Tab-separated table of C-alpha atoms in Angstrom:
chain	number	residue	atom	x	y	z
A	1315	ASP	CA	0.033	0.104	0.230
A	1316	ALA	CA	1.561	3.355	-1.057
A	1317	LYS	CA	2.854	5.582	1.935
A	1318	THR	CA	1.286	9.412	3.166
A	1319	THR	CA	2.355	12.201	4.438
A	1320	GLN	CA	0.774	14.712	6.393
A	1321	PRO	CA	1.518	17.734	8.453
A	1322	PRO	CA	2.297	16.708	12.530
A	1323	SER	CA	-0.023	19.439	13.935
A	1324	MET	CA	-2.668	22.142	12.473
A	1325	ASP	CA	-4.709	24.444	14.374
A	1326	CYS	CA	-7.773	25.757	13.877
A	1327	ALA	CA	-10.563	28.261	15.146
A	1328	GLU	CA	-13.719	26.959	16.082
A	1329	GLY	CA	-16.489	27.379	13.603
A	1330	ARG	CA	-14.234	27.959	10.743
A	1331	ALA	CA	-13.180	25.278	8.129
A	1332	ALA	CA	-9.982	22.769	8.900
A	1333	ASN	CA	-8.416	21.945	5.749
A	1334	LEU	CA	-6.020	18.874	6.322
A	1335	PRO	CA	-3.676	17.774	3.521
A	1336	CYS	CA	-2.149	14.615	2.712
A	1337	ASN	CA	0.065	13.578	0.090
A	1338	HIS	CA	0.007	9.923	-1.769
A	1339	SER	CA	2.124	10.475	-4.903
A	1340	THR	CA	2.567	6.854	-5.278
A	1341	ILE	CA	-0.781	5.874	-4.597
A	1342	SER	CA	-2.129	3.321	-7.273
A	1343	GLY	CA	-4.884	3.086	-9.746
A	1344	ASN	CA	-6.767	0.625	-7.526
A	1345	GLU	CA	-6.037	2.310	-4.029
A	1346	TYR	CA	-8.422	4.292	-2.078
A	1347	VAL	CA	-8.191	7.254	0.020
A	1348	TYR	CA	-9.289	6.911	3.716
A	1349	TRP	CA	-9.624	9.402	6.391
A	1350	TYR	CA	-10.424	8.199	9.950
A	1351	ARG	CA	-9.621	10.159	12.944
A	1352	GLN	CA	-8.530	9.392	17.144
A	1353	ILE	CA	-10.142	11.418	19.272
A	1354	HIS	CA	-8.122	11.370	23.066
A	1355	SER	CA	-9.019	7.546	24.807
A	1356	GLN	CA	-11.188	6.467	21.892
A	1357	GLY	CA	-10.716	4.457	19.294
A	1358	PRO	CA	-10.189	5.336	15.914
A	1359	GLN	CA	-13.538	6.679	13.711
A	1360	TYR	CA	-14.358	6.459	10.363
A	1361	ILE	CA	-15.071	9.573	8.320
A	1362	ILE	CA	-14.877	9.028	4.713
A	1363	HIS	CA	-13.294	6.912	2.022
A	1364	GLY	CA	-13.048	7.988	-1.899
A	1365	LEU	CA	-11.079	6.758	-5.158
A	1366	LYS	CA	-11.319	9.391	-7.495
A	1367	ASN	CA	-13.926	11.724	-7.137
A	1368	ASN	CA	-14.618	14.238	-3.916
A	1369	GLU	CA	-17.071	12.736	-1.707
A	1370	THR	CA	-18.861	14.408	0.687
A	1371	ASN	CA	-21.162	13.204	4.120
A	1372	GLU	CA	-22.151	14.238	7.191
A	1373	MET	CA	-19.077	14.860	8.611
A	1374	ALA	CA	-16.981	15.675	6.601
A	1375	SER	CA	-15.804	16.778	2.234
A	1376	LEU	CA	-12.903	14.599	0.758
A	1377	ILE	CA	-10.928	16.373	-2.129
A	1378	ILE	CA	-8.422	14.399	-4.409
A	1379	THR	CA	-6.707	16.264	-7.231
A	1380	GLU	CA	-7.083	14.825	-10.511
A	1381	ASP	CA	-4.024	12.900	-10.396
A	1382	ARG	CA	-4.646	11.263	-7.262
A	1383	LYS	CA	-1.360	12.025	-5.433
A	1384	SER	CA	-2.964	14.569	-2.734
A	1385	SER	CA	-6.393	15.001	-1.591
A	1386	THR	CA	-7.720	17.015	1.399
A	1387	LEU	CA	-10.236	16.297	4.061
A	1388	ILE	CA	-12.579	19.322	4.704
A	1389	LEU	CA	-14.488	19.670	8.045
A	1390	PRO	CA	-16.337	22.501	7.032
A	1391	HIS	CA	-17.386	23.913	10.548
A	1392	ALA	CA	-14.718	22.890	12.981
A	1393	THR	CA	-15.859	22.669	16.944
A	1394	LEU	CA	-14.022	21.932	19.874
A	1395	ARG	CA	-14.982	18.344	19.912
A	1396	ASP	CA	-13.505	17.969	16.283
A	1397	THR	CA	-9.770	18.232	18.159
A	1398	ALA	CA	-8.089	15.027	17.686
A	1399	VAL	CA	-5.389	12.793	15.746
A	1400	TYR	CA	-6.536	12.835	12.002
A	1401	TYR	CA	-5.144	9.817	9.513
A	1402	CYS	CA	-5.306	9.600	6.406
A	1403	ILE	CA	-4.630	6.081	4.680
A	1404	VAL	CA	-4.159	4.546	1.106
A	1405	SER	CA	-5.245	1.251	0.695
A	1406	ARG	CA	-6.613	-1.452	-1.476
A	1407	SER	CA	-10.430	-2.140	-1.452
A	1408	SER	CA	-9.019	-5.996	-0.250
A	1409	ASN	CA	-7.292	-5.002	2.296
A	1410	THR	CA	-9.741	-2.180	4.150
A	1411	GLY	CA	-9.057	-4.506	7.506
A	1412	LYS	CA	-5.347	-3.973	7.372
A	1413	LEU	CA	-4.590	-0.238	7.428
A	1414	ILE	CA	-1.179	1.107	7.592
A	1415	PHE	CA	-1.416	3.748	9.718
A	1416	GLY	CA	0.638	7.161	9.641
A	1417	GLN	CA	1.628	9.533	12.828
A	1418	GLY	CA	-1.280	11.329	11.427
A	1419	THR	CA	-2.014	15.372	11.983
A	1420	THR	CA	-3.386	16.892	15.309
A	1421	LEU	CA	-5.688	19.152	15.398
A	1422	GLN	CA	-6.220	21.461	17.975
A	1423	VAL	CA	-9.620	23.661	17.495
A	1424	LYS	CA	-9.362	26.685	19.008
A	1425	PRO	CA	-12.281	28.932	20.528
B	489	GLU	CA	-27.048	-1.298	16.370
B	490	THR	CA	-24.319	-2.128	19.189
B	491	GLY	CA	-21.047	-0.866	18.619
B	492	VAL	CA	-17.963	-2.945	19.143
B	493	THR	CA	-17.496	-3.225	22.756
B	494	GLN	CA	-13.957	-4.419	24.209
B	495	SER	CA	-12.773	-6.292	27.339
B	496	PRO	CA	-11.583	-5.279	30.055
B	497	THR	CA	-10.675	-1.561	29.563
B	498	HIS	CA	-7.391	-2.255	31.635
B	499	LEU	CA	-4.771	-4.599	32.638
B	500	ILE	CA	-1.771	-4.873	34.456
B	501	LYS	CA	0.231	-7.875	33.499
B	502	THR	CA	4.453	-9.122	34.659
B	503	ARG	CA	7.124	-9.915	32.274
B	504	GLY	CA	6.420	-13.728	30.812
B	505	GLN	CA	2.683	-13.934	31.598
B	506	GLN	CA	0.029	-14.758	29.240
B	507	VAL	CA	-2.779	-12.509	28.514
B	508	THR	CA	-6.394	-12.454	26.283
B	509	LEU	CA	-8.123	-9.510	25.357
B	510	ARG	CA	-11.705	-10.036	24.089
B	511	CYS	CA	-14.080	-8.048	21.535
B	512	SER	CA	-17.173	-8.299	20.174
B	513	SER	CA	-17.882	-7.005	16.781
B	514	GLN	CA	-20.646	-4.738	15.629
B	515	SER	CA	-23.880	-6.612	14.976
B	516	GLY	CA	-23.923	-8.103	11.169
B	517	HIS	CA	-19.927	-7.498	11.095
B	518	ASN	CA	-18.092	-10.791	9.885
B	519	THR	CA	-14.452	-9.523	9.943
B	520	VAL	CA	-12.247	-8.362	12.856
B	521	SER	CA	-8.782	-6.967	12.724
B	522	TRP	CA	-6.732	-6.282	15.833
B	523	TYR	CA	-4.364	-3.477	15.854
B	524	GLN	CA	-1.503	-2.540	18.751
B	525	GLN	CA	-1.040	1.158	19.826
B	526	ALA	CA	1.861	2.381	21.409
B	527	LEU	CA	1.865	5.686	23.111
B	528	GLY	CA	2.316	8.369	20.826
B	529	GLN	CA	2.344	6.351	17.600
B	530	GLY	CA	-0.627	5.449	15.211
B	531	PRO	CA	-2.085	1.773	15.462
B	532	GLN	CA	0.079	-1.091	13.848
B	533	PHE	CA	-2.014	-4.176	12.448
B	534	ILE	CA	-1.937	-7.261	14.271
B	535	PHE	CA	-4.109	-9.715	12.213
B	536	GLN	CA	-7.277	-10.021	10.483
B	537	TYR	CA	-9.757	-12.601	10.845
B	538	TYR	CA	-12.949	-13.676	8.273
B	539	ARG	CA	-14.979	-16.650	8.789
B	540	GLU	CA	-12.753	-17.771	11.851
B	541	GLU	CA	-9.859	-18.564	9.930
B	542	GLU	CA	-6.373	-15.762	9.914
B	543	ASN	CA	-6.579	-13.824	6.726
B	544	GLY	CA	-3.846	-11.384	6.677
B	545	ARG	CA	-0.969	-10.386	9.199
B	546	GLY	CA	1.385	-7.768	10.079
B	547	ASN	CA	5.124	-8.260	11.342
B	548	PHE	CA	4.464	-9.603	14.747
B	549	PRO	CA	5.600	-12.725	16.360
B	550	PRO	CA	3.763	-15.935	16.743
B	551	ARG	CA	3.221	-15.383	20.936
B	552	PHE	CA	0.827	-13.166	19.073
B	553	SER	CA	-2.440	-15.233	18.603
B	554	GLY	CA	-5.949	-14.926	17.654
B	555	LEU	CA	-9.403	-16.333	17.536
B	556	GLN	CA	-12.412	-15.444	15.281
B	557	PHE	CA	-16.059	-17.553	17.392
B	558	PRO	CA	-18.856	-18.365	14.725
B	559	ASN	CA	-20.675	-15.372	16.574
B	560	TYR	CA	-18.000	-13.127	15.263
B	561	SER	CA	-16.692	-12.206	18.895
B	562	SER	CA	-12.933	-12.218	18.940
B	563	GLU	CA	-10.092	-12.751	21.652
B	564	LEU	CA	-6.122	-12.110	21.008
B	565	ASN	CA	-4.228	-13.763	22.751
B	566	VAL	CA	-0.242	-12.641	23.756
B	567	ASN	CA	2.091	-15.364	24.902
B	568	ALA	CA	5.529	-14.746	27.208
B	569	LEU	CA	4.272	-10.906	27.694
B	570	GLU	CA	7.546	-8.288	27.557
B	571	LEU	CA	7.475	-4.898	28.455
B	572	ASP	CA	7.448	-3.712	24.861
B	573	ASP	CA	4.228	-4.859	24.872
B	574	SER	CA	2.904	-2.138	26.897
B	575	ALA	CA	0.521	-0.575	24.711
B	576	LEU	CA	-3.539	-0.232	23.833
B	577	TYR	CA	-4.872	-2.927	22.154
B	578	LEU	CA	-8.013	-2.046	19.215
B	579	CYS	CA	-10.239	-4.424	18.009
B	580	ALA	CA	-12.069	-3.360	14.945
B	581	SER	CA	-15.233	-4.936	13.021
B	582	SER	CA	-16.365	-4.578	9.287
B	583	LEU	CA	-18.678	-6.119	7.062
B	584	GLU	CA	-16.812	-7.693	3.988
B	585	SER	CA	-18.506	-9.269	1.064
B	586	ARG	CA	-17.070	-10.000	-2.353
B	587	ALA	CA	-19.270	-7.609	-3.920
B	588	ASP	CA	-17.464	-4.856	-1.758
B	589	HIS	CA	-14.978	-4.674	0.228
B	590	ASN	CA	-14.864	-0.897	1.230
B	591	SER	CA	-16.832	-1.745	4.259
B	592	PRO	CA	-15.092	1.026	6.589
B	593	LEU	CA	-13.768	-0.030	9.995
B	594	HIS	CA	-15.557	0.148	12.949
B	595	PHE	CA	-12.883	0.327	16.199
B	596	GLY	CA	-13.368	-0.234	19.829
B	597	ASN	CA	-11.912	1.935	22.492
B	598	GLY	CA	-8.967	-0.487	23.128
B	599	THR	CA	-7.841	-2.402	26.305
B	600	ARG	CA	-4.777	-0.806	27.531
B	601	LEU	CA	-2.418	-3.334	28.906
B	602	THR	CA	0.683	-2.431	31.039
B	603	VAL	CA	3.131	-5.137	31.255
B	604	THR	CA	5.689	-4.613	34.054
């Protein structure tokens, strides 16, 4: 599975959009981009995933560049409860149970 | 819908002992994966079970073993505990089928194991 690169930390003001970048320049054609987050003292929580097209659900939006070498997770109106470590993971669909987590991005939402 | 539950939440063991951690999958899920998360690190994949058989393994020694039961609950067993086994152990379940391998993982909140 391809490796991902994320900034170690980011800050965001409460109520503003949080844009979390992820580089995955070695992604192959059959690999999906998954985002999970882990709030302190809890297990990781699935947020969203996509292959080529942009995706949106009730939690977030995922923007994938046309060459698929990078993506951005957007939390449209960040709240204090969105403070967490966010993991960007690239994986083949047949490997969704065998995810390779990196260090992730620690997002701090500030009042 | 019942989520993934793990027991116990915390556990202290001595080096050389054996430990069994338990996981109840989310209702309707048929696949379970186990992860180890050291302090300050991302989770590391240990192994996955599908239909009661191991279906993939990460870079962990044989003293890490598991079971999946017909009701899709699971156990993680670790023999000959070492100090470095101290970590948060996470269980995750999903629904896998031939038609859709994209089922996201649903994680429990983990068992915090301390080896002294």
